[in-house]
CSV table of C-alpha atoms in Angstrom, one decimal:
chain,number,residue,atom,x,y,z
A,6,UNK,CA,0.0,0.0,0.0
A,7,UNK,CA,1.6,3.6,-0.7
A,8,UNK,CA,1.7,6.1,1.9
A,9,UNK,CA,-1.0,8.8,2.4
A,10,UNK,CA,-0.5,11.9,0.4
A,11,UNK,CA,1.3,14.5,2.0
A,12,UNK,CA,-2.1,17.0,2.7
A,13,UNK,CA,-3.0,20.1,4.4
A,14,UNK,CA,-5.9,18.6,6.7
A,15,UNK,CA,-6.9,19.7,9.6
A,16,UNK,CA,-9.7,17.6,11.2
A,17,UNK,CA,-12.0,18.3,14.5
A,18,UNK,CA,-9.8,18.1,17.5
A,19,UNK,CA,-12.3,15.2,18.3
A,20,UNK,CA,-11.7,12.7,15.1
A,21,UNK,CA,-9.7,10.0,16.5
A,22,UNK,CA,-12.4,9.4,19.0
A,23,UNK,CA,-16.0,10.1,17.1
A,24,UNK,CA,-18.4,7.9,16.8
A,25,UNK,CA,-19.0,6.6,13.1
A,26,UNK,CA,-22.3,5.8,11.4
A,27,UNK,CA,-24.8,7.0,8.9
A,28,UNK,CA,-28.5,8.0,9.3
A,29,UNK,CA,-30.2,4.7,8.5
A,30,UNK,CA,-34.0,6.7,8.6
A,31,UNK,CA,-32.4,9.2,5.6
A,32,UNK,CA,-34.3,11.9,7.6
A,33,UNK,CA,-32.9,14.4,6.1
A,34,UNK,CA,-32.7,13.2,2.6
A,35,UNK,CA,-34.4,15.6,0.1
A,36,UNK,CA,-35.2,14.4,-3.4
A,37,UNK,CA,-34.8,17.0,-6.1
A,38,UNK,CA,-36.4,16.4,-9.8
A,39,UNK,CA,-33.9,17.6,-12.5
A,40,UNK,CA,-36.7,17.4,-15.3
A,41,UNK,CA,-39.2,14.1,-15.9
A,42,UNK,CA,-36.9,11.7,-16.1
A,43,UNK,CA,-33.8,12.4,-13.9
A,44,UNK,CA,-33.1,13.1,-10.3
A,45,UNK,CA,-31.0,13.4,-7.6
A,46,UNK,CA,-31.0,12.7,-3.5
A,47,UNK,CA,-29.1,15.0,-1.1
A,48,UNK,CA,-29.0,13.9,2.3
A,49,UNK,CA,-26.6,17.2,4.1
A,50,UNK,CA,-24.3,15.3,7.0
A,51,UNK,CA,-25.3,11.9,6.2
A,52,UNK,CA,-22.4,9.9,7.6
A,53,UNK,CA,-21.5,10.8,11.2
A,54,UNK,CA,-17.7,11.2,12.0
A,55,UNK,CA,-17.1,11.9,8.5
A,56,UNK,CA,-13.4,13.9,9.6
A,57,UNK,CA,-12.8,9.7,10.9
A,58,UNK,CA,-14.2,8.5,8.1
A,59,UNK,CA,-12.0,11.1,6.0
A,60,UNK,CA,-8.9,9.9,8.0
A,61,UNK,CA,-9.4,6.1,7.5
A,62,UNK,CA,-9.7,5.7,3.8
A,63,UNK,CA,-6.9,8.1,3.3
A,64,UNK,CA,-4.6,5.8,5.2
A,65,UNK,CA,-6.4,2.6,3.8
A,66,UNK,CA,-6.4,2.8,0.3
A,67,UNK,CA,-3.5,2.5,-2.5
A,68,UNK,CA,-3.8,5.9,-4.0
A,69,UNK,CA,-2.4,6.5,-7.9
A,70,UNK,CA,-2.8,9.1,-10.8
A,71,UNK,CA,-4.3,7.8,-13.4
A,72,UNK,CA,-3.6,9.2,-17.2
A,73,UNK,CA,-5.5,9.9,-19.9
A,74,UNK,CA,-5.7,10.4,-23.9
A,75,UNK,CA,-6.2,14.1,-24.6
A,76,UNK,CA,-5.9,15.0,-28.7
A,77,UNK,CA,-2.4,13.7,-29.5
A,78,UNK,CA,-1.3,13.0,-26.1
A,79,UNK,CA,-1.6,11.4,-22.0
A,80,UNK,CA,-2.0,14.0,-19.5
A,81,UNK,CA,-2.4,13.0,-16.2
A,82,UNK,CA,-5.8,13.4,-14.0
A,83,UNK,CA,-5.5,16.5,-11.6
A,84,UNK,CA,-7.1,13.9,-8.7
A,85,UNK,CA,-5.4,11.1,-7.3
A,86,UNK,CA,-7.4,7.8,-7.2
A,87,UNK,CA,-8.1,4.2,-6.2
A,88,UNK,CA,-10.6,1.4,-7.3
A,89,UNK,CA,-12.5,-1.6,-5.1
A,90,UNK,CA,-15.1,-4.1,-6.8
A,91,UNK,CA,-16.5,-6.9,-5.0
A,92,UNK,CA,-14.8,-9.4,-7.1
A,93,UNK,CA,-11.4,-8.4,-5.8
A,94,UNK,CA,-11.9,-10.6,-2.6
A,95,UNK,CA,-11.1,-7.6,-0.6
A,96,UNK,CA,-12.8,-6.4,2.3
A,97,UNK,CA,-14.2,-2.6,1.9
A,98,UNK,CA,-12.3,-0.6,4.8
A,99,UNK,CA,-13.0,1.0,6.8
A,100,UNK,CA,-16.0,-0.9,7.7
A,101,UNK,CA,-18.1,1.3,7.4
A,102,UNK,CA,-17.9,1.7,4.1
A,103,UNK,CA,-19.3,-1.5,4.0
A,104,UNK,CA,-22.4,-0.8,5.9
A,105,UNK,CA,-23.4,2.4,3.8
A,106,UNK,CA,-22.9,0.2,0.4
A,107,UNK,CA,-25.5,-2.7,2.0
A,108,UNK,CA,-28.1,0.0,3.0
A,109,UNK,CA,-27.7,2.2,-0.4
A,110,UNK,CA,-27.9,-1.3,-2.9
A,111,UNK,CA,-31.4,-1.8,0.0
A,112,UNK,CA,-32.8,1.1,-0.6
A,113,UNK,CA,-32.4,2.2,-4.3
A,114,UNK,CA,-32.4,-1.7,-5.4
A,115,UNK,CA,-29.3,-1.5,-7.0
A,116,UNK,CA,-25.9,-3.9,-6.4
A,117,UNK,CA,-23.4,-1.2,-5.7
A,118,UNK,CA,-20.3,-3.4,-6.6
A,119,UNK,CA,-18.3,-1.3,-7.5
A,120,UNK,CA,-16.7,2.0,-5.5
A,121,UNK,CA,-14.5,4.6,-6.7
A,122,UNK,CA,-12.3,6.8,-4.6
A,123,UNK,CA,-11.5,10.3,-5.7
A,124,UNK,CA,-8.9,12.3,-3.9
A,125,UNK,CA,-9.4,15.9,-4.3
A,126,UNK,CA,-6.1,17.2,-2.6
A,127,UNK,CA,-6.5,20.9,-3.0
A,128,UNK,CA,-8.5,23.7,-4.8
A,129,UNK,CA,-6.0,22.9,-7.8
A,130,UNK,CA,-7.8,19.5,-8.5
A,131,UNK,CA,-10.7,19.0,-10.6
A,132,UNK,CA,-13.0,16.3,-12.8
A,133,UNK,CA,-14.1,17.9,-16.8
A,134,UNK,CA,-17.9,17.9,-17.1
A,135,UNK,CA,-18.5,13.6,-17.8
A,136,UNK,CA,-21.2,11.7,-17.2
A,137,UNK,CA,-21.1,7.3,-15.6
A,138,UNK,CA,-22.4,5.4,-18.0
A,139,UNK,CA,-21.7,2.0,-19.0
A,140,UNK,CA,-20.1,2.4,-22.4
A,141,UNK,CA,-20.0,5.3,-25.2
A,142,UNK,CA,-23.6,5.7,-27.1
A,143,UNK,CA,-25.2,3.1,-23.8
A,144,UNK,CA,-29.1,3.7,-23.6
A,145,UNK,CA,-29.2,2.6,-20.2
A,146,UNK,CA,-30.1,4.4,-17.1
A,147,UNK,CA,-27.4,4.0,-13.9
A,148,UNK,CA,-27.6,5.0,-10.9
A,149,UNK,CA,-24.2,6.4,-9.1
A,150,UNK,CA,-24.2,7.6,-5.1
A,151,UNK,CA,-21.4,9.7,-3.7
A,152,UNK,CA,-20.5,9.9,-0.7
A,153,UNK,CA,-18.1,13.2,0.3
A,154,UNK,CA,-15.9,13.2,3.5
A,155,UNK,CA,-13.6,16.1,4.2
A,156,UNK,CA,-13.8,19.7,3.5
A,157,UNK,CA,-16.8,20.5,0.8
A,158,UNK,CA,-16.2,21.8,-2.5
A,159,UNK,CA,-18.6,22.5,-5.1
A,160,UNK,CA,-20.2,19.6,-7.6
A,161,UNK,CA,-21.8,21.1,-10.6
A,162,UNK,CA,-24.6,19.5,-12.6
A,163,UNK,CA,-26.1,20.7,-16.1
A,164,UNK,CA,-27.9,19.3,-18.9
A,165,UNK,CA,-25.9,18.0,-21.6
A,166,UNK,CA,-28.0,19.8,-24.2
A,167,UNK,CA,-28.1,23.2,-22.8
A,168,UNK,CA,-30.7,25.2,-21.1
A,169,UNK,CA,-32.1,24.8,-17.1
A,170,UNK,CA,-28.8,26.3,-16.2
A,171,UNK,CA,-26.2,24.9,-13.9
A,172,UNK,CA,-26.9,23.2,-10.4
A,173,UNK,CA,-24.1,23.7,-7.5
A,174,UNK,CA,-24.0,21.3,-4.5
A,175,UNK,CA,-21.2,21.8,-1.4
A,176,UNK,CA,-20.5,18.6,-0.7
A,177,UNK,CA,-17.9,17.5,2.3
A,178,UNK,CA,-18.2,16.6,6.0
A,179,UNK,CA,-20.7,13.6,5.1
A,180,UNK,CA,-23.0,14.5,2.3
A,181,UNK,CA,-24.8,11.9,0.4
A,182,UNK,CA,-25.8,13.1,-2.9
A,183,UNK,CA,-27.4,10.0,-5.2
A,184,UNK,CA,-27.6,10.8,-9.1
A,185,UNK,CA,-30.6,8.6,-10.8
A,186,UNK,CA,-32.9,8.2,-13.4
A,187,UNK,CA,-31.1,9.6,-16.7
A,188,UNK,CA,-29.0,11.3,-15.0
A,189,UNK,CA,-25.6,10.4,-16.2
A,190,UNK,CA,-27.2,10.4,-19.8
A,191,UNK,CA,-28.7,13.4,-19.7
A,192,UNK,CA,-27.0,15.5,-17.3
A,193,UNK,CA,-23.6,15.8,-16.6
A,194,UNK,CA,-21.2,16.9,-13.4
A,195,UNK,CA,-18.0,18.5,-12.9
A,196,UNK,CA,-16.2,19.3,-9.7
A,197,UNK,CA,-14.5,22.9,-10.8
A,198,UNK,CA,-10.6,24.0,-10.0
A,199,UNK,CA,-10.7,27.0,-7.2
A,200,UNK,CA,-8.4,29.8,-6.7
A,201,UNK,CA,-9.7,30.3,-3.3
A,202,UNK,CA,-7.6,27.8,-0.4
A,203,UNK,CA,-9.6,24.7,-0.4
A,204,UNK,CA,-8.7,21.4,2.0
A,205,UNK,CA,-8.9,18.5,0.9
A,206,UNK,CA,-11.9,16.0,0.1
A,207,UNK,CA,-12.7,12.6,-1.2
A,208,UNK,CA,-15.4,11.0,-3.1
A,209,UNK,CA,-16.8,7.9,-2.9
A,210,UNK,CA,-18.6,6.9,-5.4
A,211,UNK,CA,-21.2,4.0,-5.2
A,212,UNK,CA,-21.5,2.2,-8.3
A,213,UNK,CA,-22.8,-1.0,-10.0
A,214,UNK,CA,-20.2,-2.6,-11.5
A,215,UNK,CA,-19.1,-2.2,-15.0
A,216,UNK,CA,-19.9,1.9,-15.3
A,217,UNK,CA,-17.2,4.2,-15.4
C-alpha cells in the first residue's frame, strides 16, 4: 500500500475518538427532480464522523494518478485515485464503508459493486464535465451515489443539451448526494478548480459494477 498523500488537513480536534455511522432513517434526505426523467437525492451530513471516516480511507487505500488520452497525447488526471469491486476478494475498509454500500444497494435496489475513490487534494484538482455510464452511445439508465468526506467543495450538474442552467451542491463533511434516473445520460457533473484555499476531500462513489 503507498503512503498517504502529503495533505494540508486539519480535522476536529475530536476525530480520533467520534463515533461513526450513517443515518439509517435518511431523515434528512431531500429528493430533487432535475426534469421528468432524472433526479437526484441529497441527504446534508449523512455519515457521522465523517473527519474519521476522512482519515481512515486516506490511510487505507493504495492511491495513484491515473492518465489519460487528450488529442495527441496522455496528461495526467488532476485527482489522485483508487478502485474496489466486489470481485477483488477484498474487504471494503473502513468498515463502514461497507455498511453504507448494504443500505444504499437496499434502498435504491441496486448492487453497488463497484466504488470509486476520488482524492481531491486541494482547490488545484478537478474532474471535466462527464457523465457514468456503461459504455459510449449506452441507452441505459445508472444509478451512481457519492458519498463526500472532508472539506466540501462544489459539484456542478447541467444538462448536456443546454438550457435549465447549472446546479451547484457543497458537498464534504458527510453529504450523500445519489444521481438517478437519466442522469448520467442526460446530465452531466463537474467538480470545478478553485483559486480560493480549499482542503482536501474525497469521493466515494457507489456504483454498479461495470460503469465508469
Amino acid at each position: 500500500m503507498s503512503p498517504s498523500p502529503d495533505l494540508v488537513w486539519q480535522p476536529s480536534f475530536l476525530a480520533t475518538d467520534e463515533d461513526v455511522g450513517i443515518d439509517l432513517t435518511f431523515a434528512a434526505l431531500r429528493r430533487i427532480d432535475l426534469d421528468d426523467r432524472s433526479w437526484v437525492d441529497h441527504a446534508p451530513g449523512w455519515v457521522r464522523g465523517s473527519d474519521r471516516v476522512f482519515e481512515l480511507v486516506l490511510e487505507s487505500r493504495d492511491w495513484g494518478q491515473r492518465s489519460r488520452r487528450m488529442y495527441d497525447q496522455r496528461v495526467r488526471e488532476p485527482r489522485l485515485t483508487a478502485p474496489w469491486n466486489a470481485g477483488s476478494g477484498e474487504p471494503l475498509e473502513p468498515p463502514v464503508l461497507e455498511e453504507i454500500r448494504r443500505v444504499l444497494s437496499e434502498r435504491y435496489g441496486r448492487r453497488f459493486d463497484s466504488v470509486g475513490f476520488n482524492l481531491y487534494r486541494d482547490g488545484r484538482d478537478s474532474v471535466a464535465w462527464h457523465g457514468d455510464t456503461i459504455g459510449r452511445g449506452s441507452t441505459e439508465d445508472t444509478m451512481v451515489a457519492i458519498v463526500s468526506v472532508g472539506n466540501p467543495r462544489p459539484l456542478l450538474l447541467r444538462p448536456r443539451r443546454g438550457g435549465s442552467g447549472t446546479l451547484r451542491y457543497e458537498l464534504g463533511h458527510g453529504d450523500l448526494l445519489v444521481m438517478g434516473g437519466s442522469c448520467q445520460r442526460t446530465w452531466e457533473h463537474a467538480v470545478p478548480k478553485t483559486a480560493r484555499p480549499a482542503g482536501p476531500r474525497i469521493s466515494i462513489q457507489f456504483r454498479p459494477r461495470g460503469v465508469r
